[in-house]
Amino acid sequence: MGHPRYRITAGDILVDGTSILNLLVDERARLGLFLAAQAPQEIPGVLNLDFLRAALDAKNGHKTDLLSFYTKVQSASLALRMPEDLIKRFVNEGFSGGEKKKNEVLQIKVLNPDLIMLDEIDSGLDVDALALIADELAELAKNQTKAILAVSHYRRLFDVLRPTHCAIIIDGRVALTGGSELVTLVLQEHEHQTLSFLDLADHNTFTTIHITLAAHADVKILIAAYGDQQLHKDYEITMVHVGENADSACLFSAAATNQAHLSIKVKTEIKSLAPQTRSIQNVRGIMLSDRAKILGEPSLVIDNNDVKAKHALAVGQINPEHLFYLLSKGIEEHVAKKLVLLGFFNEVASQINNELERETIINKIKLRLAHA
């Protein structure tokens, strides 16, 4: 935006094909750029209404009709559920953190800029205020002539905004760029997550999971899947390490019978900024008929030498020696196969620390196998 604290050493900033590097801060704002500050300044003695009208007059290049201006401000403040007196008070003075952020969005609605830059607009907001502001911004984003650049440490804002382009910044450097999949799940520093998925659906499914890990984060992905009849089930799991000393693990157990087709792709990417990373992939599959197919594709993409990473793939029929042992004790073959399958899935379920969740998944698997 042209803050004097920052100096551009290379490159250019183009707006509609024209460089703005030589424009002053106010000239950039009048051009249609807007910065919603992370910590909006309090301006003593300056009424919010006077401030807004001065900004709108400057942008339009002429005096704004007072009645239409006041109507516009009132409508915008009502949409944001702002207290009635807020627009008549001094700019941000005595405002709560949430009120300051709403005041920034009020300015956006009144000034109608073309490029909206949001510097942690979601910080300091409760759940209700965040939902309200995010909805207002999402509505603005539908306008194809506008662009929004949002910076946040949290995923919750992006769940509503649905960005088209994403960049993850670690220690002031762009560590990763891509599409909206980058914010599917971003683990912050020292954050730990266990994600468990059970796919027993009797219809075709496509599941994609994308997780980005910052320094010292830890994720464990546990998946159990069963395919019957002529179902097709596809899974794409990506774990991207962008910070040091983080751990990732993906344990996937799949079973297919009749003509079911299961495809499993698991990829771990370890970036150069992620030394001392540890990652494990273990994909296992049991095919219960000659026409069933399970295709596994684990892969590692490593840009740092100081890591420990491994993957394993094992797909085949039920171990005949296991089956013979159970049959030799008088257990019927169809029952023996279900016991082996239950044990196969239990190896994944046993990794779930939450006892209630673990028991729920095991019971669902038992129920599904009972009707197999």
mmCIF file of C-alpha atoms in Angstrom:
data_model
loop_
_atom_site.group_PDB
_atom_site.id
_atom_site.type_symbol
_atom_site.label_atom_id
_atom_site.label_comp_id
_atom_site.label_asym_id
_atom_site.label_seq_id
_atom_site.Cartn_x
_atom_site.Cartn_y
_atom_site.Cartn_z
ATOM 1 C CA MET A 1 0.000 0.000 0.000
ATOM 2 C CA GLY A 2 3.089 2.188 0.190
ATOM 3 C CA HIS A 3 3.959 2.232 3.902
ATOM 4 C CA PRO A 4 7.263 4.086 4.373
ATOM 5 C CA ARG A 5 8.598 1.279 6.553
ATOM 6 C CA TYR A 6 8.919 -0.966 3.510
ATOM 7 C CA ARG A 7 11.263 -0.594 0.556
ATOM 8 C CA ILE A 8 10.781 -2.389 -2.761
ATOM 9 C CA THR A 9 14.132 -3.727 -3.978
ATOM 10 C CA ALA A 10 12.972 -5.535 -7.113
ATOM 11 C CA GLY A 11 9.927 -6.168 -9.240
ATOM 12 C CA ASP A 12 6.878 -4.041 -9.930
ATOM 13 C CA ILE A 13 3.225 -3.668 -8.899
ATOM 14 C CA LEU A 14 0.804 -3.332 -11.772
ATOM 15 C CA VAL A 15 -2.850 -2.325 -11.574
ATOM 16 C CA ASP A 16 -4.673 -2.739 -14.875
ATOM 17 C CA GLY A 17 -1.280 -2.900 -16.558
ATOM 18 C CA THR A 18 0.000 0.353 -15.018
ATOM 19 C CA SER A 19 2.791 0.560 -12.415
ATOM 20 C CA ILE A 20 1.810 2.113 -9.084
ATOM 21 C CA LEU A 21 5.291 2.142 -7.527
ATOM 22 C CA ASN A 22 5.581 5.911 -7.897
ATOM 23 C CA LEU A 23 2.093 6.652 -6.577
ATOM 24 C CA LEU A 24 1.614 8.025 -3.065
ATOM 25 C CA VAL A 25 -0.462 6.132 -0.501
ATOM 26 C CA ASP A 26 -3.580 8.279 -1.003
ATOM 27 C CA GLU A 27 -3.233 8.033 -4.792
ATOM 28 C CA ARG A 28 -3.201 4.241 -4.560
ATOM 29 C CA ALA A 29 -6.305 4.298 -2.360
ATOM 30 C CA ARG A 30 -8.166 6.549 -4.808
ATOM 31 C CA LEU A 31 -7.199 4.130 -7.568
ATOM 32 C CA GLY A 32 -9.304 1.460 -5.841
ATOM 33 C CA LEU A 33 -6.897 -0.241 -3.429
ATOM 34 C CA PHE A 34 -8.050 -0.798 0.151
ATOM 35 C CA LEU A 35 -6.123 -2.108 3.162
ATOM 36 C CA ALA A 36 -8.107 -3.422 6.142
ATOM 37 C CA ALA A 37 -5.610 -3.091 8.969
ATOM 38 C CA GLN A 38 -4.892 -5.798 11.512
ATOM 39 C CA ALA A 39 -4.757 -3.140 14.242
ATOM 40 C CA PRO A 40 -6.870 -0.166 13.040
ATOM 41 C CA GLN A 41 -5.679 3.185 14.381
ATOM 42 C CA GLU A 42 -7.742 5.276 16.799
ATOM 43 C CA ILE A 43 -8.108 8.853 15.521
ATOM 44 C CA PRO A 44 -9.217 11.082 18.445
ATOM 45 C CA GLY A 45 -11.705 13.856 17.696
ATOM 46 C CA VAL A 46 -12.500 12.709 14.140
ATOM 47 C CA LEU A 47 -16.070 11.476 13.710
ATOM 48 C CA ASN A 48 -16.525 8.206 11.892
ATOM 49 C CA LEU A 49 -19.100 9.819 9.588
ATOM 50 C CA ASP A 50 -16.807 12.727 8.673
ATOM 51 C CA PHE A 51 -13.941 10.330 8.023
ATOM 52 C CA LEU A 52 -16.043 8.093 5.762
ATOM 53 C CA ARG A 53 -17.476 11.004 3.810
ATOM 54 C CA ALA A 54 -14.031 12.535 3.270
ATOM 55 C CA ALA A 55 -12.723 9.172 1.971
ATOM 56 C CA LEU A 56 -15.711 8.733 -0.341
ATOM 57 C CA ASP A 57 -15.441 12.324 -1.664
ATOM 58 C CA ALA A 58 -11.752 11.731 -2.404
ATOM 59 C CA LYS A 59 -12.447 8.476 -4.239
ATOM 60 C CA ASN A 60 -15.303 9.920 -6.314
ATOM 61 C CA GLY A 61 -13.565 13.236 -6.977
ATOM 62 C CA HIS A 62 -16.584 15.296 -5.889
ATOM 63 C CA LYS A 63 -18.757 16.059 -2.864
ATOM 64 C CA THR A 64 -21.167 13.272 -1.994
ATOM 65 C CA ASP A 65 -24.847 14.030 -1.500
ATOM 66 C CA LEU A 66 -25.369 13.995 2.279
ATOM 67 C CA LEU A 67 -28.695 12.133 2.257
ATOM 68 C CA SER A 68 -27.585 9.363 -0.094
ATOM 69 C CA PHE A 69 -24.302 9.050 1.837
ATOM 70 C CA TYR A 70 -26.040 8.750 5.197
ATOM 71 C CA THR A 71 -28.515 6.200 3.804
ATOM 72 C CA LYS A 72 -25.649 4.117 2.417
ATOM 73 C CA VAL A 73 -23.741 4.170 5.713
ATOM 74 C CA GLN A 74 -26.822 3.253 7.728
ATOM 75 C CA SER A 75 -27.660 0.358 5.437
ATOM 76 C CA ALA A 76 -24.097 -0.986 5.636
ATOM 77 C CA SER A 77 -23.893 -0.638 9.433
ATOM 78 C CA LEU A 78 -27.226 -2.439 9.847
ATOM 79 C CA ALA A 79 -25.993 -5.311 7.673
ATOM 80 C CA LEU A 80 -22.949 -5.584 9.953
ATOM 81 C CA ARG A 81 -25.110 -5.326 13.102
ATOM 82 C CA MET A 82 -23.076 -2.408 14.398
ATOM 83 C CA PRO A 83 -24.385 -0.348 17.347
ATOM 84 C CA GLU A 84 -26.240 2.751 16.106
ATOM 85 C CA ASP A 85 -23.889 5.217 17.803
ATOM 86 C CA LEU A 86 -20.714 3.682 16.332
ATOM 87 C CA ILE A 87 -20.790 5.742 13.134
ATOM 88 C CA LYS A 88 -21.169 8.938 15.188
ATOM 89 C CA ARG A 89 -18.233 8.253 17.481
ATOM 90 C CA PHE A 90 -14.567 9.120 16.953
ATOM 91 C CA VAL A 91 -12.772 6.781 14.537
ATOM 92 C CA ASN A 92 -12.089 3.482 16.363
ATOM 93 C CA GLU A 93 -11.737 5.248 19.720
ATOM 94 C CA GLY A 94 -13.054 3.013 22.483
ATOM 95 C CA PHE A 95 -14.125 0.379 19.964
ATOM 96 C CA SER A 96 -13.782 -3.280 20.887
ATOM 97 C CA GLY A 97 -11.562 -5.469 18.706
ATOM 98 C CA GLY A 98 -14.605 -6.829 16.899
ATOM 99 C CA GLU A 99 -16.089 -3.345 16.392
ATOM 100 C CA LYS A 100 -12.840 -2.130 14.853
ATOM 101 C CA LYS A 101 -12.876 -5.004 12.365
ATOM 102 C CA LYS A 102 -16.529 -4.348 11.525
ATOM 103 C CA ASN A 103 -15.637 -0.691 10.982
ATOM 104 C CA GLU A 104 -13.032 -1.755 8.422
ATOM 105 C CA VAL A 105 -15.658 -3.814 6.563
ATOM 106 C CA LEU A 106 -18.067 -0.863 6.801
ATOM 107 C CA GLN A 107 -15.485 1.227 4.948
ATOM 108 C CA ILE A 108 -15.237 -1.473 2.269
ATOM 109 C CA LYS A 109 -18.995 -1.475 1.764
ATOM 110 C CA VAL A 110 -19.141 2.331 1.555
ATOM 111 C CA LEU A 111 -16.020 2.976 -0.538
ATOM 112 C CA ASN A 112 -16.512 -0.034 -2.847
ATOM 113 C CA PRO A 113 -12.795 -0.611 -3.685
ATOM 114 C CA ASP A 114 -11.595 -2.913 -6.481
ATOM 115 C CA LEU A 115 -8.689 -4.593 -4.646
ATOM 116 C CA ILE A 116 -9.362 -5.414 -0.993
ATOM 117 C CA MET A 117 -6.400 -6.406 1.178
ATOM 118 C CA LEU A 118 -7.326 -8.006 4.509
ATOM 119 C CA ASP A 119 -4.594 -8.165 7.140
ATOM 120 C CA GLU A 120 -5.847 -10.764 9.649
ATOM 121 C CA ILE A 121 -9.383 -9.396 9.538
ATOM 122 C CA ASP A 122 -10.485 -12.462 11.553
ATOM 123 C CA SER A 123 -8.219 -11.901 14.570
ATOM 124 C CA GLY A 124 -10.014 -10.857 17.743
ATOM 125 C CA LEU A 125 -13.440 -11.909 16.467
ATOM 126 C CA ASP A 126 -15.868 -14.249 18.181
ATOM 127 C CA VAL A 127 -17.558 -16.992 16.149
ATOM 128 C CA ASP A 128 -20.695 -14.965 15.351
ATOM 129 C CA ALA A 129 -18.792 -11.827 14.294
ATOM 130 C CA LEU A 130 -16.441 -13.877 12.134
ATOM 131 C CA ALA A 131 -19.343 -15.597 10.386
ATOM 132 C CA LEU A 132 -21.024 -12.241 9.724
ATOM 133 C CA ILE A 133 -17.903 -10.555 8.345
ATOM 134 C CA ALA A 134 -16.905 -13.614 6.304
ATOM 135 C CA ASP A 135 -20.367 -13.750 4.722
ATOM 136 C CA GLU A 136 -20.166 -10.051 3.789
ATOM 137 C CA LEU A 137 -16.729 -10.555 2.227
ATOM 138 C CA ALA A 138 -17.861 -13.714 0.412
ATOM 139 C CA GLU A 139 -20.706 -11.716 -1.115
ATOM 140 C CA LEU A 140 -18.193 -9.092 -2.314
ATOM 141 C CA ALA A 141 -16.002 -11.837 -3.757
ATOM 142 C CA LYS A 142 -18.817 -12.869 -6.110
ATOM 143 C CA ASN A 143 -18.226 -9.638 -8.039
ATOM 144 C CA GLN A 144 -15.874 -10.657 -10.852
ATOM 145 C CA THR A 145 -14.474 -7.123 -11.113
ATOM 146 C CA LYS A 146 -13.085 -7.233 -7.580
ATOM 147 C CA ALA A 147 -10.164 -9.050 -5.985
ATOM 148 C CA ILE A 148 -9.558 -9.946 -2.343
ATOM 149 C CA LEU A 149 -6.138 -10.625 -0.842
ATOM 150 C CA ALA A 150 -6.582 -12.138 2.626
ATOM 151 C CA VAL A 151 -3.861 -12.901 5.179
ATOM 152 C CA SER A 152 -4.745 -15.125 8.125
ATOM 153 C CA HIS A 153 -3.280 -17.683 10.510
ATOM 154 C CA TYR A 154 -6.530 -19.602 10.596
ATOM 155 C CA ARG A 155 -8.498 -21.741 8.189
ATOM 156 C CA ARG A 156 -11.959 -20.615 9.346
ATOM 157 C CA LEU A 157 -12.000 -17.438 7.208
ATOM 158 C CA PHE A 158 -11.054 -19.358 4.066
ATOM 159 C CA ASP A 159 -13.793 -21.922 4.666
ATOM 160 C CA VAL A 160 -16.227 -19.137 3.744
ATOM 161 C CA LEU A 161 -14.163 -17.067 1.280
ATOM 162 C CA ARG A 162 -13.157 -20.091 -0.841
ATOM 163 C CA PRO A 163 -9.939 -18.650 -2.322
ATOM 164 C CA THR A 164 -8.863 -19.453 -5.881
ATOM 165 C CA HIS A 165 -5.121 -18.988 -5.239
ATOM 166 C CA CYS A 166 -3.181 -19.666 -2.027
ATOM 167 C CA ALA A 167 0.325 -19.110 -0.704
ATOM 168 C CA ILE A 168 1.697 -20.387 2.595
ATOM 169 C CA ILE A 169 4.335 -18.141 4.166
ATOM 170 C CA ILE A 170 6.840 -19.502 6.689
ATOM 171 C CA ASP A 171 9.384 -17.177 8.343
ATOM 172 C CA GLY A 172 8.648 -14.400 5.858
ATOM 173 C CA ARG A 173 9.174 -16.576 2.780
ATOM 174 C CA VAL A 174 6.647 -18.126 0.419
ATOM 175 C CA ALA A 175 7.019 -21.833 1.166
ATOM 176 C CA LEU A 176 4.197 -23.196 -0.965
ATOM 177 C CA THR A 177 1.765 -21.970 -3.609
ATOM 178 C CA GLY A 178 -1.282 -23.591 -5.137
ATOM 179 C CA GLY A 179 -5.057 -23.568 -5.279
ATOM 180 C CA SER A 180 -7.736 -23.684 -2.608
ATOM 181 C CA GLU A 181 -6.697 -27.213 -1.628
ATOM 182 C CA LEU A 182 -3.818 -25.720 0.383
ATOM 183 C CA VAL A 183 -6.237 -24.525 3.055
ATOM 184 C CA THR A 184 -8.113 -27.819 3.340
ATOM 185 C CA LEU A 185 -6.197 -28.314 6.557
ATOM 186 C CA VAL A 186 -3.244 -26.263 7.719
ATOM 187 C CA LEU A 187 -1.659 -27.366 10.977
ATOM 188 C CA GLN A 188 -0.078 -24.535 12.936
ATOM 189 C CA GLU A 189 3.179 -24.858 14.857
ATOM 190 C CA HIS A 190 2.972 -27.521 17.595
ATOM 191 C CA GLU A 191 -0.583 -28.468 16.537
ATOM 192 C CA HIS A 192 -1.517 -32.153 16.719
ATOM 193 C CA GLN A 193 -4.362 -33.866 14.839
ATOM 194 C CA THR A 194 -5.614 -37.411 14.377
ATOM 195 C CA LEU A 195 -8.026 -37.705 11.454
ATOM 196 C CA SER A 196 -10.014 -40.918 11.100
ATOM 197 C CA PHE A 197 -12.208 -41.801 8.107
ATOM 198 C CA LEU A 198 -14.461 -44.792 7.577
ATOM 199 C CA ASP A 199 -15.820 -45.386 4.070
ATOM 200 C CA LEU A 200 -18.384 -48.171 4.002
ATOM 201 C CA ALA A 201 -20.705 -46.362 1.587
ATOM 202 C CA ASP A 202 -22.599 -48.411 -0.990
ATOM 203 C CA HIS A 203 -22.020 -45.840 -3.728
ATOM 204 C CA ASN A 204 -19.035 -44.523 -5.669
ATOM 205 C CA THR A 205 -16.864 -42.067 -3.737
ATOM 206 C CA PHE A 206 -13.973 -39.704 -4.416
ATOM 207 C CA THR A 207 -12.095 -38.471 -1.363
ATOM 208 C CA THR A 208 -9.306 -35.893 -1.376
ATOM 209 C CA ILE A 209 -7.347 -34.809 1.691
ATOM 210 C CA HIS A 210 -4.675 -32.108 1.613
ATOM 211 C CA ILE A 211 -2.767 -31.251 4.781
ATOM 212 C CA THR A 212 -0.011 -28.698 5.267
ATOM 213 C CA LEU A 213 2.222 -28.985 8.333
ATOM 214 C CA ALA A 214 4.127 -26.101 9.919
ATOM 215 C CA ALA A 215 7.046 -26.587 12.317
ATOM 216 C CA HIS A 216 6.593 -29.193 15.083
ATOM 217 C CA ALA A 217 3.103 -30.137 13.855
ATOM 218 C CA ASP A 218 1.916 -33.718 14.010
ATOM 219 C CA VAL A 219 -0.822 -35.430 11.969
ATOM 220 C CA LYS A 220 -1.999 -39.008 11.803
ATOM 221 C CA ILE A 221 -4.483 -40.027 9.087
ATOM 222 C CA LEU A 222 -6.340 -43.291 9.635
ATOM 223 C CA ILE A 223 -8.586 -44.636 6.868
ATOM 224 C CA ALA A 224 -10.592 -47.847 6.561
ATOM 225 C CA ALA A 225 -12.497 -48.485 3.309
ATOM 226 C CA TYR A 226 -14.652 -51.312 1.989
ATOM 227 C CA GLY A 227 -15.882 -51.733 -1.583
ATOM 228 C CA ASP A 228 -18.497 -54.173 -2.829
ATOM 229 C CA GLN A 229 -20.380 -54.942 -6.075
ATOM 230 C CA GLN A 230 -19.061 -52.755 -8.942
ATOM 231 C CA LEU A 231 -18.255 -49.701 -6.862
ATOM 232 C CA HIS A 232 -15.382 -47.355 -7.685
ATOM 233 C CA LYS A 233 -13.698 -45.571 -4.792
ATOM 234 C CA ASP A 234 -10.811 -43.180 -5.302
ATOM 235 C CA TYR A 235 -8.646 -41.533 -2.662
ATOM 236 C CA GLU A 236 -5.980 -38.850 -3.009
ATOM 237 C CA ILE A 237 -4.101 -37.890 0.161
ATOM 238 C CA THR A 238 -1.349 -35.259 0.185
ATOM 239 C CA MET A 239 0.736 -34.235 3.194
ATOM 240 C CA VAL A 240 3.014 -31.233 2.686
ATOM 241 C CA HIS A 241 5.743 -30.378 5.209
ATOM 242 C CA VAL A 242 6.764 -26.702 5.147
ATOM 243 C CA GLY A 243 8.253 -26.408 8.657
ATOM 244 C CA GLU A 244 10.943 -28.217 10.600
ATOM 245 C CA ASN A 245 10.625 -31.154 12.989
ATOM 246 C CA ALA A 246 7.074 -32.226 12.048
ATOM 247 C CA ASP A 247 5.541 -35.699 11.871
ATOM 248 C CA SER A 248 3.029 -37.177 9.447
ATOM 249 C CA ALA A 249 1.590 -40.657 9.144
ATOM 250 C CA CYS A 250 -1.022 -42.175 6.865
ATOM 251 C CA LEU A 251 -2.334 -45.664 7.617
ATOM 252 C CA PHE A 252 -4.791 -46.921 5.011
ATOM 253 C CA SER A 253 -6.566 -50.306 5.095
ATOM 254 C CA ALA A 254 -8.863 -51.219 2.190
ATOM 255 C CA ALA A 255 -10.847 -54.310 1.263
ATOM 256 C CA ALA A 256 -12.646 -55.029 -2.014
ATOM 257 C CA THR A 257 -14.943 -57.822 -3.110
ATOM 258 C CA ASN A 258 -16.917 -58.811 -6.235
ATOM 259 C CA GLN A 259 -15.916 -56.259 -8.940
ATOM 260 C CA ALA A 260 -15.169 -53.303 -6.709
ATOM 261 C CA HIS A 261 -12.276 -51.035 -7.708
ATOM 262 C CA LEU A 262 -10.339 -48.995 -5.127
ATOM 263 C CA SER A 263 -7.576 -46.546 -6.078
ATOM 264 C CA ILE A 264 -5.379 -45.060 -3.339
ATOM 265 C CA LYS A 265 -2.776 -42.331 -3.937
ATOM 266 C CA VAL A 266 -0.788 -41.080 -0.961
ATOM 267 C CA LYS A 267 1.908 -38.441 -1.431
ATOM 268 C CA THR A 268 4.204 -36.783 1.082
ATOM 269 C CA GLU A 269 6.048 -33.620 0.041
ATOM 270 C CA ILE A 270 8.910 -32.431 2.236
ATOM 271 C CA LYS A 271 10.047 -28.922 1.336
ATOM 272 C CA SER A 272 13.553 -27.549 1.725
ATOM 273 C CA LEU A 273 12.408 -25.510 4.760
ATOM 274 C CA ALA A 274 11.394 -28.698 6.610
ATOM 275 C CA PRO A 275 14.485 -30.449 8.049
ATOM 276 C CA GLN A 276 14.144 -33.190 10.686
ATOM 277 C CA THR A 277 10.814 -34.273 9.248
ATOM 278 C CA ARG A 278 9.453 -37.757 9.899
ATOM 279 C CA SER A 279 6.848 -39.319 7.630
ATOM 280 C CA ILE A 280 5.287 -42.772 7.271
ATOM 281 C CA GLN A 281 2.881 -44.137 4.674
ATOM 282 C CA ASN A 282 1.390 -47.614 4.986
ATOM 283 C CA VAL A 283 -1.190 -48.720 2.412
ATOM 284 C CA ARG A 284 -2.646 -52.225 2.760
ATOM 285 C CA GLY A 285 -5.337 -53.957 0.760
ATOM 286 C CA ILE A 286 -7.193 -57.266 0.757
ATOM 287 C CA MET A 287 -8.961 -58.450 -2.397
ATOM 288 C CA LEU A 288 -11.713 -60.946 -1.629
ATOM 289 C CA SER A 289 -12.409 -61.991 -5.215
ATOM 290 C CA ASP A 290 -10.415 -62.475 -8.426
ATOM 291 C CA ARG A 291 -12.206 -59.550 -10.133
ATOM 292 C CA ALA A 292 -11.765 -57.028 -7.321
ATOM 293 C CA LYS A 293 -8.972 -54.474 -7.723
ATOM 294 C CA ILE A 294 -7.009 -52.359 -5.272
ATOM 295 C CA LEU A 295 -4.387 -50.031 -6.720
ATOM 296 C CA GLY A 296 -2.019 -48.348 -4.307
ATOM 297 C CA GLU A 297 0.394 -45.549 -5.190
ATOM 298 C CA PRO A 298 2.424 -44.202 -2.250
ATOM 299 C CA SER A 299 5.060 -41.598 -3.152
ATOM 300 C CA LEU A 300 7.611 -39.294 -1.537
ATOM 301 C CA VAL A 301 8.901 -35.962 -2.884
ATOM 302 C CA ILE A 302 11.816 -34.826 -0.729
ATOM 303 C CA ASP A 303 13.753 -31.553 -1.046
ATOM 304 C CA ASN A 304 15.712 -31.857 2.218
ATOM 305 C CA ASN A 305 18.299 -34.470 3.160
ATOM 306 C CA ASP A 306 17.770 -34.283 6.927
ATOM 307 C CA VAL A 307 14.547 -36.325 7.045
ATOM 308 C CA LYS A 308 13.256 -39.788 7.874
ATOM 309 C CA ALA A 309 10.557 -40.953 5.473
ATOM 310 C CA LYS A 310 9.298 -44.329 4.331
ATOM 311 C CA HIS A 311 6.338 -45.870 2.560
ATOM 312 C CA ALA A 312 4.963 -49.372 2.246
ATOM 313 C CA LEU A 313 2.377 -51.017 -0.011
ATOM 314 C CA ALA A 314 0.958 -54.507 0.492
ATOM 315 C CA VAL A 315 -2.040 -55.722 -1.531
ATOM 316 C CA GLY A 316 -3.186 -59.329 -1.948
ATOM 317 C CA GLN A 317 -5.608 -62.072 -0.967
ATOM 318 C CA ILE A 318 -6.362 -63.248 2.573
ATOM 319 C CA ASN A 319 -3.386 -65.149 3.935
ATOM 320 C CA PRO A 320 -4.285 -68.811 3.246
ATOM 321 C CA GLU A 321 -2.460 -69.990 6.384
ATOM 322 C CA HIS A 322 -4.537 -67.635 8.554
ATOM 323 C CA LEU A 323 -7.697 -68.884 6.889
ATOM 324 C CA PHE A 324 -6.675 -72.553 7.279
ATOM 325 C CA TYR A 325 -5.965 -72.080 10.975
ATOM 326 C CA LEU A 326 -9.455 -70.717 11.600
ATOM 327 C CA LEU A 327 -11.093 -73.397 9.435
ATOM 328 C CA SER A 328 -9.202 -76.092 11.325
ATOM 329 C CA LYS A 329 -10.990 -75.022 14.485
ATOM 330 C CA GLY A 330 -14.382 -75.646 12.924
ATOM 331 C CA ILE A 331 -15.186 -72.064 11.902
ATOM 332 C CA GLU A 332 -17.081 -71.856 8.612
ATOM 333 C CA GLU A 333 -15.218 -70.197 5.742
ATOM 334 C CA HIS A 334 -17.473 -67.143 5.345
ATOM 335 C CA VAL A 335 -17.270 -66.515 9.107
ATOM 336 C CA ALA A 336 -13.493 -66.997 9.118
ATOM 337 C CA LYS A 337 -13.057 -64.471 6.301
ATOM 338 C CA LYS A 338 -15.112 -61.899 8.203
ATOM 339 C CA LEU A 339 -12.984 -62.456 11.315
ATOM 340 C CA VAL A 340 -9.805 -61.884 9.321
ATOM 341 C CA LEU A 341 -11.287 -58.729 7.787
ATOM 342 C CA LEU A 342 -12.338 -57.426 11.177
ATOM 343 C CA GLY A 343 -8.809 -57.966 12.481
ATOM 344 C CA PHE A 344 -7.428 -56.275 9.375
ATOM 345 C CA PHE A 345 -9.511 -53.136 10.017
ATOM 346 C CA ASN A 346 -8.899 -53.293 13.783
ATOM 347 C CA GLU A 347 -5.226 -52.558 13.158
ATOM 348 C CA VAL A 348 -6.234 -49.104 11.913
ATOM 349 C CA ALA A 349 -8.999 -48.560 14.483
ATOM 350 C CA SER A 350 -6.636 -49.412 17.345
ATOM 351 C CA GLN A 351 -4.604 -46.287 16.473
ATOM 352 C CA ILE A 352 -7.533 -44.027 17.473
ATOM 353 C CA ASN A 353 -6.946 -42.704 20.988
ATOM 354 C CA ASN A 354 -10.536 -41.651 21.638
ATOM 355 C CA GLU A 355 -12.185 -44.787 23.054
ATOM 356 C CA LEU A 356 -15.736 -43.825 22.085
ATOM 357 C CA GLU A 357 -14.728 -42.988 18.508
ATOM 358 C CA ARG A 358 -12.705 -46.188 18.255
ATOM 359 C CA GLU A 359 -15.587 -48.375 19.479
ATOM 360 C CA THR A 360 -18.062 -46.594 17.182
ATOM 361 C CA ILE A 361 -15.920 -47.294 14.122
ATOM 362 C CA ILE A 362 -15.368 -50.940 15.085
ATOM 363 C CA ASN A 363 -19.103 -51.463 15.588
ATOM 364 C CA LYS A 364 -19.861 -49.916 12.189
ATOM 365 C CA ILE A 365 -17.342 -52.233 10.558
ATOM 366 C CA LYS A 366 -18.861 -55.258 12.308
ATOM 367 C CA LEU A 367 -22.324 -54.243 11.144
ATOM 368 C CA ARG A 368 -21.169 -53.783 7.536
ATOM 369 C CA LEU A 369 -19.353 -57.128 7.467
ATOM 370 C CA ALA A 370 -22.401 -58.868 8.951
ATOM 371 C CA HIS A 371 -24.343 -57.898 5.817
ATOM 372 C CA ALA A 372 -21.515 -58.647 3.394
#
